CSV table of C-alpha atoms in Angstrom, one decimal:
chain,number,residue,atom,x,y,z
K,1,UNK,CA,-199.2,241.4,106.0
K,2,UNK,CA,-199.3,243.2,102.7
K,3,UNK,CA,-198.0,246.4,104.3
K,4,UNK,CA,-194.8,244.6,105.3
K,5,UNK,CA,-194.5,243.0,101.9
K,6,UNK,CA,-195.0,246.2,100.0
K,7,UNK,CA,-192.6,248.0,102.3
K,8,UNK,CA,-189.9,245.4,101.7
K,9,UNK,CA,-190.1,244.8,98.0
K,10,UNK,CA,-192.7,247.2,96.6
K,11,UNK,CA,-190.5,250.3,96.4
K,12,UNK,CA,-187.5,248.3,95.0
K,13,UNK,CA,-189.8,246.7,92.4
K,14,UNK,CA,-190.8,250.1,91.1
K,15,UNK,CA,-187.2,251.2,90.9
K,16,UNK,CA,-186.3,248.0,89.1
K,17,UNK,CA,-189.1,248.4,86.6
K,18,UNK,CA,-188.1,251.9,85.9
K,19,UNK,CA,-184.4,250.9,85.5
K,20,UNK,CA,-185.4,248.0,83.2
K,21,UNK,CA,-187.7,250.2,81.1
K,22,UNK,CA,-184.8,252.7,80.6
K,23,UNK,CA,-182.3,250.0,79.5
K,24,UNK,CA,-184.8,248.0,77.5
K,25,UNK,CA,-187.6,250.2,76.0
K,26,UNK,CA,-189.5,247.1,74.6
K,27,UNK,CA,-190.0,245.7,78.1
K,28,UNK,CA,-193.8,245.2,78.5
K,29,UNK,CA,-194.6,241.7,79.6
K,30,UNK,CA,-197.9,240.4,80.9
K,31,UNK,CA,-196.1,239.2,84.0
K,32,UNK,CA,-194.8,242.6,84.9
K,33,UNK,CA,-198.3,244.1,84.4
K,34,UNK,CA,-199.7,241.4,86.7
K,35,UNK,CA,-197.1,242.3,89.3
K,36,UNK,CA,-198.0,246.0,89.1
K,37,UNK,CA,-201.7,245.2,89.4
K,38,UNK,CA,-200.9,243.1,92.5
K,39,UNK,CA,-199.0,246.0,94.0
K,40,UNK,CA,-201.8,248.4,93.3
K,41,UNK,CA,-204.3,246.0,94.9
K,42,UNK,CA,-202.0,245.7,97.9
K,43,UNK,CA,-201.9,249.4,98.3
K,44,UNK,CA,-205.7,249.7,97.9
K,45,UNK,CA,-206.3,247.0,100.4
K,46,UNK,CA,-203.9,248.5,102.9
K,47,UNK,CA,-205.6,251.9,102.6
K,48,UNK,CA,-209.1,250.5,103.0
K,49,UNK,CA,-208.2,248.1,105.7
K,50,UNK,CA,-210.1,245.3,104.0
K,51,UNK,CA,-209.0,241.8,105.1
K,52,UNK,CA,-207.4,239.5,102.6
K,53,UNK,CA,-208.3,235.9,102.4
K,54,UNK,CA,-205.9,233.0,102.2
K,55,UNK,CA,-206.7,232.4,98.6
K,56,UNK,CA,-206.0,236.0,97.7
K,57,UNK,CA,-202.8,235.8,99.6
K,58,UNK,CA,-201.7,232.7,97.6
K,59,UNK,CA,-202.6,234.4,94.4
K,60,UNK,CA,-200.6,237.5,95.4
K,61,UNK,CA,-197.6,235.3,96.1
K,62,UNK,CA,-197.8,233.6,92.7
K,63,UNK,CA,-198.0,237.0,91.0
K,64,UNK,CA,-194.9,238.3,92.8
K,65,UNK,CA,-193.1,235.0,91.8
K,66,UNK,CA,-194.1,235.5,88.2
K,67,UNK,CA,-192.9,239.1,88.3
K,68,UNK,CA,-189.5,238.1,89.7
K,69,UNK,CA,-189.1,235.4,87.1
K,70,UNK,CA,-190.0,237.8,84.3
K,71,UNK,CA,-187.6,240.4,85.6
K,72,UNK,CA,-184.7,237.9,85.6
K,73,UNK,CA,-185.5,236.7,82.1
K,74,UNK,CA,-185.5,240.3,80.8
K,75,UNK,CA,-182.1,240.8,82.5
K,76,UNK,CA,-180.6,237.8,80.8
K,77,UNK,CA,-182.0,238.8,77.4
K,78,UNK,CA,-180.6,242.3,77.8
K,79,UNK,CA,-177.0,240.9,78.4
K,80,UNK,CA,-177.1,238.8,75.1
K,81,UNK,CA,-174.9,239.8,72.1
K,82,UNK,CA,-176.5,242.2,69.7
K,83,UNK,CA,-177.8,240.7,66.4
K,84,UNK,CA,-175.3,240.5,63.5
K,85,UNK,CA,-175.3,243.3,60.9
K,86,UNK,CA,-177.0,242.8,57.6
K,87,UNK,CA,-174.9,240.9,55.0
K,88,UNK,CA,-173.5,242.9,52.1
K,89,UNK,CA,-172.9,241.7,48.5
K,90,UNK,CA,-169.2,241.1,49.3
K,91,UNK,CA,-170.1,238.9,52.2
K,92,UNK,CA,-172.4,236.8,50.0
K,93,UNK,CA,-169.7,236.4,47.4
K,94,UNK,CA,-167.2,235.3,50.0
K,95,UNK,CA,-169.6,232.7,51.3
K,96,UNK,CA,-170.1,231.5,47.7
K,97,UNK,CA,-166.4,231.0,47.3
K,98,UNK,CA,-166.2,229.2,50.7
K,99,UNK,CA,-168.9,226.9,49.6
K,100,UNK,CA,-167.1,226.1,46.3
K,101,UNK,CA,-163.9,225.4,48.2
K,102,UNK,CA,-165.9,223.1,50.6
K,103,UNK,CA,-167.3,221.2,47.5
K,104,UNK,CA,-163.8,220.9,46.0
K,105,UNK,CA,-162.4,219.5,49.3
K,106,UNK,CA,-165.3,217.1,49.5
K,107,UNK,CA,-164.6,215.9,45.9
K,108,UNK,CA,-160.9,215.5,46.7
K,109,UNK,CA,-161.8,213.5,49.8
K,110,UNK,CA,-164.0,211.2,47.7
K,111,UNK,CA,-161.1,210.6,45.3
K,112,UNK,CA,-158.8,210.0,48.2
K,113,UNK,CA,-161.3,207.5,49.7
K,114,UNK,CA,-161.3,205.7,46.3
K,115,UNK,CA,-157.5,205.5,46.2
K,116,UNK,CA,-156.9,208.1,43.4
K,117,UNK,CA,-155.3,210.9,45.4
K,118,UNK,CA,-153.0,209.0,47.8
K,119,UNK,CA,-151.8,206.4,45.3
K,120,UNK,CA,-149.4,207.9,42.7
K,121,UNK,CA,-149.7,206.7,39.1
K,122,UNK,CA,-147.4,203.8,38.0
K,123,UNK,CA,-146.1,205.8,35.0
K,124,UNK,CA,-146.2,209.6,35.7
K,125,UNK,CA,-146.3,211.8,32.7
K,126,UNK,CA,-142.9,212.6,31.2
K,127,UNK,CA,-143.3,216.1,29.7
K,128,UNK,CA,-140.8,218.3,27.8
K,129,UNK,CA,-140.8,221.7,26.4
K,130,UNK,CA,-140.4,222.7,22.7
K,131,UNK,CA,-137.1,224.3,23.6
K,132,UNK,CA,-135.8,221.1,25.2
K,133,UNK,CA,-136.9,219.0,22.3
K,134,UNK,CA,-135.3,221.3,19.8
K,135,UNK,CA,-131.9,220.8,21.5
K,136,UNK,CA,-132.1,217.0,21.6
K,137,UNK,CA,-130.2,215.0,19.0
K,138,UNK,CA,-131.6,211.6,17.9
K,139,UNK,CA,-130.2,209.0,15.6
K,140,UNK,CA,-131.8,209.0,12.2
K,141,UNK,CA,-134.3,206.2,11.5
K,142,UNK,CA,-132.4,203.4,9.6
K,143,UNK,CA,-133.7,202.4,6.2
K,144,UNK,CA,-133.3,198.8,5.1
K,145,UNK,CA,-134.5,199.7,1.6
K,146,UNK,CA,-133.8,203.3,0.7
K,147,UNK,CA,-136.9,205.3,0.6
K,148,UNK,CA,-139.2,202.3,0.9
K,149,UNK,CA,-138.7,200.2,4.1
K,150,UNK,CA,-137.5,201.7,7.4
K,151,UNK,CA,-137.5,200.7,11.1
K,152,UNK,CA,-141.1,200.4,12.4
K,153,UNK,CA,-144.2,198.4,11.4
K,154,UNK,CA,-145.1,197.9,7.8
K,155,UNK,CA,-148.2,196.2,6.5
K,156,UNK,CA,-148.0,194.5,3.0
K,157,UNK,CA,-151.5,193.6,1.9
K,158,UNK,CA,-152.8,191.9,-1.3
K,159,UNK,CA,-155.4,189.5,-2.4
K,160,UNK,CA,-154.6,185.7,-2.1
K,161,UNK,CA,-152.1,184.2,-4.6
K,162,UNK,CA,-151.3,187.7,-6.0
K,163,UNK,CA,-147.5,187.1,-5.4
K,164,UNK,CA,-146.9,188.5,-2.0
K,165,UNK,CA,-144.9,185.6,-0.7
K,166,UNK,CA,-142.6,185.7,-3.8
K,167,UNK,CA,-142.1,189.5,-3.2
K,168,UNK,CA,-141.3,189.0,0.5
K,169,UNK,CA,-138.9,186.1,-0.2
K,170,UNK,CA,-137.0,188.3,-2.7
K,171,UNK,CA,-137.0,191.2,-0.3
K,172,UNK,CA,-135.5,189.1,2.6
K,173,UNK,CA,-132.9,187.6,0.3
K,174,UNK,CA,-131.7,190.9,-1.0
K,175,UNK,CA,-131.5,192.6,2.4
K,176,UNK,CA,-129.6,189.5,3.8
K,177,UNK,CA,-127.1,189.9,0.9
K,178,UNK,CA,-127.1,193.7,0.8
K,179,UNK,CA,-128.1,193.8,-2.8
K,180,UNK,CA,-130.6,196.2,-4.5
K,181,UNK,CA,-134.3,195.5,-4.2
K,182,UNK,CA,-136.5,196.9,-7.0
K,183,UNK,CA,-133.6,199.0,-8.0
K,184,UNK,CA,-133.3,200.5,-4.5
K,185,UNK,CA,-130.2,200.3,-2.3
K,186,UNK,CA,-130.5,198.0,0.8
K,187,UNK,CA,-128.6,197.8,4.0
K,188,UNK,CA,-127.1,194.4,4.6
K,189,UNK,CA,-128.7,192.9,7.8
K,190,UNK,CA,-129.9,189.7,9.3
K,191,UNK,CA,-133.5,188.7,8.4
K,192,UNK,CA,-136.1,186.4,10.1
K,193,UNK,CA,-138.9,185.1,7.8
K,194,UNK,CA,-141.9,183.6,9.7
K,195,UNK,CA,-143.7,181.7,7.0
K,196,UNK,CA,-146.8,180.3,8.7
K,197,UNK,CA,-148.7,179.3,5.5
K,198,UNK,CA,-145.8,177.3,4.0
K,199,UNK,CA,-143.8,174.2,4.8
K,200,UNK,CA,-140.0,173.7,4.5
K,201,UNK,CA,-140.2,172.1,1.1
K,202,UNK,CA,-142.0,175.0,-0.5
K,203,UNK,CA,-139.6,177.5,1.1
K,204,UNK,CA,-136.6,175.6,-0.2
K,205,UNK,CA,-138.1,175.5,-3.7
K,206,UNK,CA,-138.7,179.3,-3.7
K,207,UNK,CA,-135.1,179.9,-2.4
K,208,UNK,CA,-133.6,177.9,-5.2
K,209,UNK,CA,-135.8,179.6,-7.8
K,210,UNK,CA,-134.9,183.1,-6.7
K,211,UNK,CA,-131.2,182.9,-5.9
K,212,UNK,CA,-128.2,180.7,-6.2
K,213,UNK,CA,-126.5,182.2,-3.1
K,214,UNK,CA,-127.9,181.3,0.3
K,215,UNK,CA,-126.9,183.8,2.9
K,216,UNK,CA,-126.3,182.5,6.4
K,217,UNK,CA,-128.0,185.5,8.1
K,218,UNK,CA,-131.3,184.7,6.5
K,219,UNK,CA,-133.3,182.7,9.1
K,220,UNK,CA,-136.7,181.0,8.6
K,221,UNK,CA,-139.4,179.3,10.7
K,222,UNK,CA,-142.8,177.8,10.0
K,223,UNK,CA,-144.1,178.0,13.6
K,224,UNK,CA,-144.9,180.8,15.9
K,225,UNK,CA,-147.2,181.3,18.9
K,226,UNK,CA,-150.3,183.4,18.6
K,227,UNK,CA,-150.8,186.8,20.3
K,228,UNK,CA,-152.5,186.1,23.6
K,229,UNK,CA,-152.5,187.0,27.2
K,230,UNK,CA,-149.6,184.8,28.1
K,231,UNK,CA,-147.3,186.9,25.9
K,232,UNK,CA,-145.6,183.9,24.3
K,233,UNK,CA,-145.6,185.6,20.9
K,234,UNK,CA,-143.5,188.6,22.1
K,235,UNK,CA,-141.2,186.4,24.2
K,236,UNK,CA,-140.4,184.1,21.3
K,237,UNK,CA,-139.4,187.0,19.0
K,238,UNK,CA,-137.5,188.9,21.7
K,239,UNK,CA,-135.5,185.8,22.7
K,240,UNK,CA,-134.6,185.2,19.1
K,241,UNK,CA,-133.5,188.7,18.6
K,242,UNK,CA,-131.3,188.6,21.8
K,243,UNK,CA,-129.5,185.6,20.3
K,244,UNK,CA,-129.3,187.2,16.8
K,245,UNK,CA,-128.9,190.9,17.2
K,246,UNK,CA,-127.7,191.3,13.6
K,247,UNK,CA,-131.4,190.8,12.6
K,248,UNK,CA,-133.0,194.1,11.5
K,249,UNK,CA,-136.0,192.7,9.6
K,250,UNK,CA,-138.7,190.3,10.8
K,251,UNK,CA,-141.4,189.2,8.3
K,252,UNK,CA,-144.6,187.7,9.6
K,253,UNK,CA,-146.5,185.9,6.9
K,254,UNK,CA,-149.5,186.2,7.6
K,255,UNK,CA,-151.2,188.4,10.2
K,256,UNK,CA,-154.2,186.1,10.6
K,257,UNK,CA,-151.9,183.2,11.6
K,258,UNK,CA,-150.6,185.0,14.7
K,259,UNK,CA,-153.9,186.7,15.8
K,260,UNK,CA,-155.6,185.4,18.9
K,261,UNK,CA,-158.5,183.1,17.9
K,262,UNK,CA,-162.0,183.9,19.0
K,263,UNK,CA,-161.7,187.7,19.3
K,264,UNK,CA,-164.2,190.0,17.7
K,265,UNK,CA,-162.9,191.9,14.6
K,266,UNK,CA,-163.4,195.4,16.1
K,267,UNK,CA,-161.4,198.6,15.8
K,268,UNK,CA,-160.2,198.2,19.4
K,269,UNK,CA,-159.0,194.6,18.9
K,270,UNK,CA,-157.3,195.3,15.6
K,271,UNK,CA,-155.5,198.3,17.0
K,272,UNK,CA,-154.5,196.4,20.2
K,273,UNK,CA,-153.0,193.5,18.3
K,274,UNK,CA,-151.2,195.5,15.7
K,275,UNK,CA,-149.9,197.8,18.5
K,276,UNK,CA,-148.2,194.8,20.2
K,277,UNK,CA,-146.2,194.1,17.0
K,278,UNK,CA,-145.4,197.8,16.6
K,279,UNK,CA,-144.3,198.1,20.2
K,280,UNK,CA,-141.8,195.3,19.6
K,281,UNK,CA,-140.4,197.0,16.5
K,282,UNK,CA,-140.0,200.3,18.2
K,283,UNK,CA,-138.4,198.8,21.3
K,284,UNK,CA,-135.8,196.9,19.2
K,285,UNK,CA,-135.5,199.7,16.6
K,286,UNK,CA,-136.0,197.1,13.8
K,287,UNK,CA,-138.4,196.7,10.8
K,288,UNK,CA,-141.3,194.3,11.1
K,289,UNK,CA,-143.2,193.6,8.0
K,290,UNK,CA,-146.6,191.9,8.3
K,291,UNK,CA,-148.2,190.2,5.3
K,292,UNK,CA,-152.0,190.7,5.2
K,293,UNK,CA,-154.9,190.3,2.9
K,294,UNK,CA,-157.2,192.9,1.1
K,295,UNK,CA,-161.0,193.0,0.9
K,296,UNK,CA,-162.8,191.4,-2.0
K,297,UNK,CA,-164.6,194.7,-2.7
K,298,UNK,CA,-162.3,197.2,-4.4
K,299,UNK,CA,-162.0,200.9,-3.6
K,300,UNK,CA,-160.6,204.0,-5.2
K,301,UNK,CA,-158.3,204.5,-2.2
K,302,UNK,CA,-156.0,201.5,-1.8
K,303,UNK,CA,-155.8,202.0,1.9
K,304,UNK,CA,-159.4,201.1,2.3
K,305,UNK,CA,-158.8,197.8,0.6
K,306,UNK,CA,-156.8,196.5,3.5
K,307,UNK,CA,-158.9,193.8,5.3
K,308,UNK,CA,-160.1,194.7,8.7
K,309,UNK,CA,-160.9,197.9,10.4
K,310,UNK,CA,-158.9,201.2,10.3
K,311,UNK,CA,-157.3,200.0,13.5
K,312,UNK,CA,-154.8,198.0,11.4
K,313,UNK,CA,-153.9,200.8,9.0
K,314,UNK,CA,-154.0,203.4,11.8
K,315,UNK,CA,-151.4,201.8,14.0
K,316,UNK,CA,-148.9,200.9,11.2
K,317,UNK,CA,-146.0,203.2,10.1
K,318,UNK,CA,-146.0,202.1,6.5
K,319,UNK,CA,-148.7,200.6,4.3
K,320,UNK,CA,-148.1,198.7,1.0
K,321,UNK,CA,-150.8,197.2,-1.2
K,322,UNK,CA,-149.9,194.8,-4.1
K,323,UNK,CA,-152.6,194.8,-6.7
K,324,UNK,CA,-153.1,193.3,-10.2
K,325,UNK,CA,-155.5,194.6,-12.8
K,326,UNK,CA,-156.3,191.0,-13.8
K,327,UNK,CA,-155.8,187.8,-11.9
K,328,UNK,CA,-154.0,186.2,-14.9
K,329,UNK,CA,-151.7,189.1,-15.5
K,330,UNK,CA,-148.1,189.1,-14.4
K,331,UNK,CA,-148.1,192.9,-14.0
K,332,UNK,CA,-148.9,194.5,-10.7
K,333,UNK,CA,-148.6,197.8,-8.9
K,334,UNK,CA,-147.1,198.3,-5.4
K,335,UNK,CA,-148.7,201.4,-3.8
K,336,UNK,CA,-146.9,202.7,-0.7
K,337,UNK,CA,-147.5,205.4,1.9
K,338,UNK,CA,-146.2,206.0,5.4
K,339,UNK,CA,-145.0,208.3,8.0
K,340,UNK,CA,-141.3,208.1,7.0
K,341,UNK,CA,-141.6,207.6,3.2
K,342,UNK,CA,-143.0,209.5,0.3
K,343,UNK,CA,-146.1,208.3,-1.4
K,344,UNK,CA,-145.1,206.3,-4.4
K,345,UNK,CA,-146.4,203.7,-6.9
K,346,UNK,CA,-144.1,201.1,-8.3
K,347,UNK,CA,-145.2,199.1,-11.3
K,348,UNK,CA,-143.7,195.6,-11.5
K,349,UNK,CA,-143.6,192.5,-13.7
K,350,UNK,CA,-143.2,189.0,-12.3
K,351,UNK,CA,-140.5,187.1,-14.3
K,352,UNK,CA,-141.7,183.7,-15.3
K,353,UNK,CA,-138.4,181.9,-14.8
K,354,UNK,CA,-137.0,183.5,-11.6
K,355,UNK,CA,-140.3,184.5,-10.1
K,356,UNK,CA,-138.7,187.8,-9.2
K,357,UNK,CA,-140.8,191.0,-9.3
K,358,UNK,CA,-138.9,193.4,-11.5
K,359,UNK,CA,-139.5,197.1,-11.4
K,360,UNK,CA,-140.9,198.6,-14.7
K,361,UNK,CA,-141.8,202.1,-13.4
K,362,UNK,CA,-141.8,204.4,-10.4
K,363,UNK,CA,-143.7,207.7,-10.0
K,364,UNK,CA,-140.9,208.8,-7.6
K,365,UNK,CA,-138.3,210.7,-9.5
K,366,UNK,CA,-135.1,208.7,-9.1
K,367,UNK,CA,-133.0,211.8,-9.9
K,368,UNK,CA,-134.7,213.9,-7.3
K,369,UNK,CA,-132.6,214.6,-4.3
K,370,UNK,CA,-133.8,213.3,-0.9
K,371,UNK,CA,-132.9,216.7,0.7
K,372,UNK,CA,-133.0,220.3,-0.5
K,373,UNK,CA,-130.1,221.7,-2.4
K,374,UNK,CA,-129.3,224.0,0.5
K,375,UNK,CA,-128.4,220.9,2.6
K,376,UNK,CA,-126.1,219.5,-0.1
K,377,UNK,CA,-124.4,222.8,-0.4
K,378,UNK,CA,-124.1,223.2,3.3
K,379,UNK,CA,-122.3,219.9,3.6
K,380,UNK,CA,-119.8,221.0,0.9
K,381,UNK,CA,-119.4,224.3,2.8
K,382,UNK,CA,-118.6,222.6,6.1
K,383,UNK,CA,-116.3,220.1,4.4
K,384,UNK,CA,-114.1,223.2,3.5
K,385,UNK,CA,-114.8,225.2,6.7
K,386,UNK,CA,-114.6,222.2,9.2
K,387,UNK,CA,-115.8,224.4,12.1
K,388,UNK,CA,-117.8,227.6,12.4
K,389,UNK,CA,-118.8,229.5,15.5
K,390,UNK,CA,-120.8,232.7,15.5
K,391,UNK,CA,-124.4,234.0,15.3
K,392,UNK,CA,-127.1,232.7,12.9
K,393,UNK,CA,-126.7,235.9,10.9
K,394,UNK,CA,-123.0,235.5,10.5
K,395,UNK,CA,-123.3,231.9,9.5
K,396,UNK,CA,-126.0,232.7,6.9
K,397,UNK,CA,-123.8,235.5,5.5
K,398,UNK,CA,-120.8,233.1,5.2
K,399,UNK,CA,-122.9,230.4,3.6
K,400,UNK,CA,-124.5,232.8,1.2
K,401,UNK,CA,-121.1,234.0,0.1
K,402,UNK,CA,-120.0,230.4,-0.5
K,403,UNK,CA,-123.2,229.6,-2.5
K,404,UNK,CA,-123.1,232.9,-4.3
K,405,UNK,CA,-126.7,233.1,-3.5
K,406,UNK,CA,-128.2,235.0,-0.5
K,407,UNK,CA,-130.3,233.1,2.0
K,408,UNK,CA,-132.3,234.4,5.0
K,409,UNK,CA,-130.9,233.4,8.4
K,410,UNK,CA,-134.3,232.3,9.7
K,411,UNK,CA,-134.9,230.3,6.5
K,412,UNK,CA,-131.5,228.6,6.7
K,413,UNK,CA,-132.0,227.7,10.4
K,414,UNK,CA,-135.4,226.3,9.7
K,415,UNK,CA,-134.0,224.0,6.9
K,416,UNK,CA,-131.2,222.9,9.1
K,417,UNK,CA,-133.6,221.9,11.9
K,418,UNK,CA,-135.9,220.0,9.6
K,419,UNK,CA,-133.1,218.0,8.0
K,420,UNK,CA,-130.9,217.6,11.1
K,421,UNK,CA,-130.8,213.8,10.7
K,422,UNK,CA,-129.7,214.1,7.1
K,423,UNK,CA,-126.9,216.5,8.1
K,424,UNK,CA,-125.8,214.1,10.8
K,425,UNK,CA,-125.7,211.2,8.2
K,426,UNK,CA,-123.4,213.4,6.1
K,427,UNK,CA,-121.1,214.3,8.9
K,428,UNK,CA,-122.5,217.8,9.8
K,429,UNK,CA,-123.5,218.6,13.4
K,430,UNK,CA,-124.7,221.8,14.8
K,431,UNK,CA,-125.7,223.1,18.2
K,432,UNK,CA,-127.5,226.3,19.2
K,433,UNK,CA,-126.4,228.1,22.3
K,434,UNK,CA,-128.5,230.8,24.0
K,435,UNK,CA,-127.6,233.2,26.7
K,436,UNK,CA,-129.4,236.3,28.0
K,437,UNK,CA,-128.1,238.7,25.4
K,438,UNK,CA,-127.6,236.7,22.2
K,439,UNK,CA,-127.7,233.4,20.4
K,440,UNK,CA,-124.7,231.6,18.9
K,441,UNK,CA,-124.3,228.7,16.6
K,442,UNK,CA,-121.6,226.0,16.5
K,443,UNK,CA,-121.4,223.9,13.3
K,444,UNK,CA,-118.8,221.2,12.7
K,445,UNK,CA,-117.9,218.6,10.1
K,446,UNK,CA,-116.6,215.1,10.9
K,447,UNK,CA,-116.0,212.5,8.2
K,448,UNK,CA,-117.6,209.2,8.8
K,449,UNK,CA,-115.2,206.5,7.5
K,450,UNK,CA,-117.3,203.7,8.9
K,451,UNK,CA,-120.1,204.5,6.4
K,452,UNK,CA,-119.8,202.4,3.3
K,453,UNK,CA,-121.7,204.9,1.1
K,454,UNK,CA,-119.6,207.6,-0.5
K,455,UNK,CA,-121.2,210.9,-1.3
K,456,UNK,CA,-119.8,213.3,-3.8
K,457,UNK,CA,-120.4,217.0,-3.2
K,458,UNK,CA,-120.0,219.5,-6.0
K,459,UNK,CA,-118.8,223.1,-5.6
K,460,UNK,CA,-121.6,225.5,-6.4
K,461,UNK,CA,-121.2,227.6,-9.5
K,462,UNK,CA,-122.9,230.7,-10.9
């Protein structure tokens, strides 16, 4: 039996083992050794002629089966792909970047799942460059009282019974009539006075005390909604303005009477409420003056005396504080500061008969020009020239010759840019044109007959 088995597969087994050893030097399994041992026993038994029992025959069959199975496994392993080469530093760095990108994608997916990526913002950012902004032309901010009260939000603060309401009544009356206030020119406009701490009888008495003339464009009310979530306060003012678009000043006396009740006096709430009023003033391009109170405790900085947090002062465009040295005194100081006015202190005296605050002093030099002398001379130059077109250097040379005083082109252009609005108010308009090779300047003068104010320009002398 074993002779036939060995003759059939024994020789091929040796050849297969030899071939496998050549192709796979590491081949040395226990099953292959057992198979070789079985083959050797087979040969030994065949040579000796010793009989083999049934149990030995079964054991031999199992050994041959194990040997065949081991041989097939080794063949399958030998056909597998070779192991990957060792990673380099560049490979590791690439994997790190891939991981970072995977983390970023996962974060974006999280935002998308929460509705941030797929849903666009209701009000996308509107951006503009410095160059674009420099070429835009805006109307100058209108002043109702020259150098003191302009469009925007103004806070007038003072202690109780210091004379704020008398000052405000006179201010409204003078603007409605177009007459000077505290010696300063006013622009005639409609006025709305919201007197929430007074009744009609008291308002009538003050009117008769201050003025004999009652302008028809001076409107009053003693009732107004508070600022709340239903937006009635803004709607009432907006509806009134739509019906009276000549109104350029709205006075709210006092702030506490229109504030929402029950809210905490925090910076966020103060800023939020004042911002509502400022937003209305900016939208309509009008002046809104809000009367407010000061703290009981004094301070070296009058801005710190305004009652409430810095949210009130921070959101306003102009701040005014009316203060007396003594309660019984009829003299007071009006301290003013703002984004569009110069810091100034005006001393006043309250007339006993007319109850009108009359100016007794002003630290702002009345003779000082609101614009540099170069602007005044430039207007006179353009009144004679009418139109100029050329480079900045050529314009500066022509203007220097007119003034008989040399000015640097960069300095002149910087002054013109800063006081562009003042030049427009005086009829001078300029435009810068840039191409690839050079820059040019176009300056023109156009008289404004609709302006009631006449400006006299003197010819420069040596």
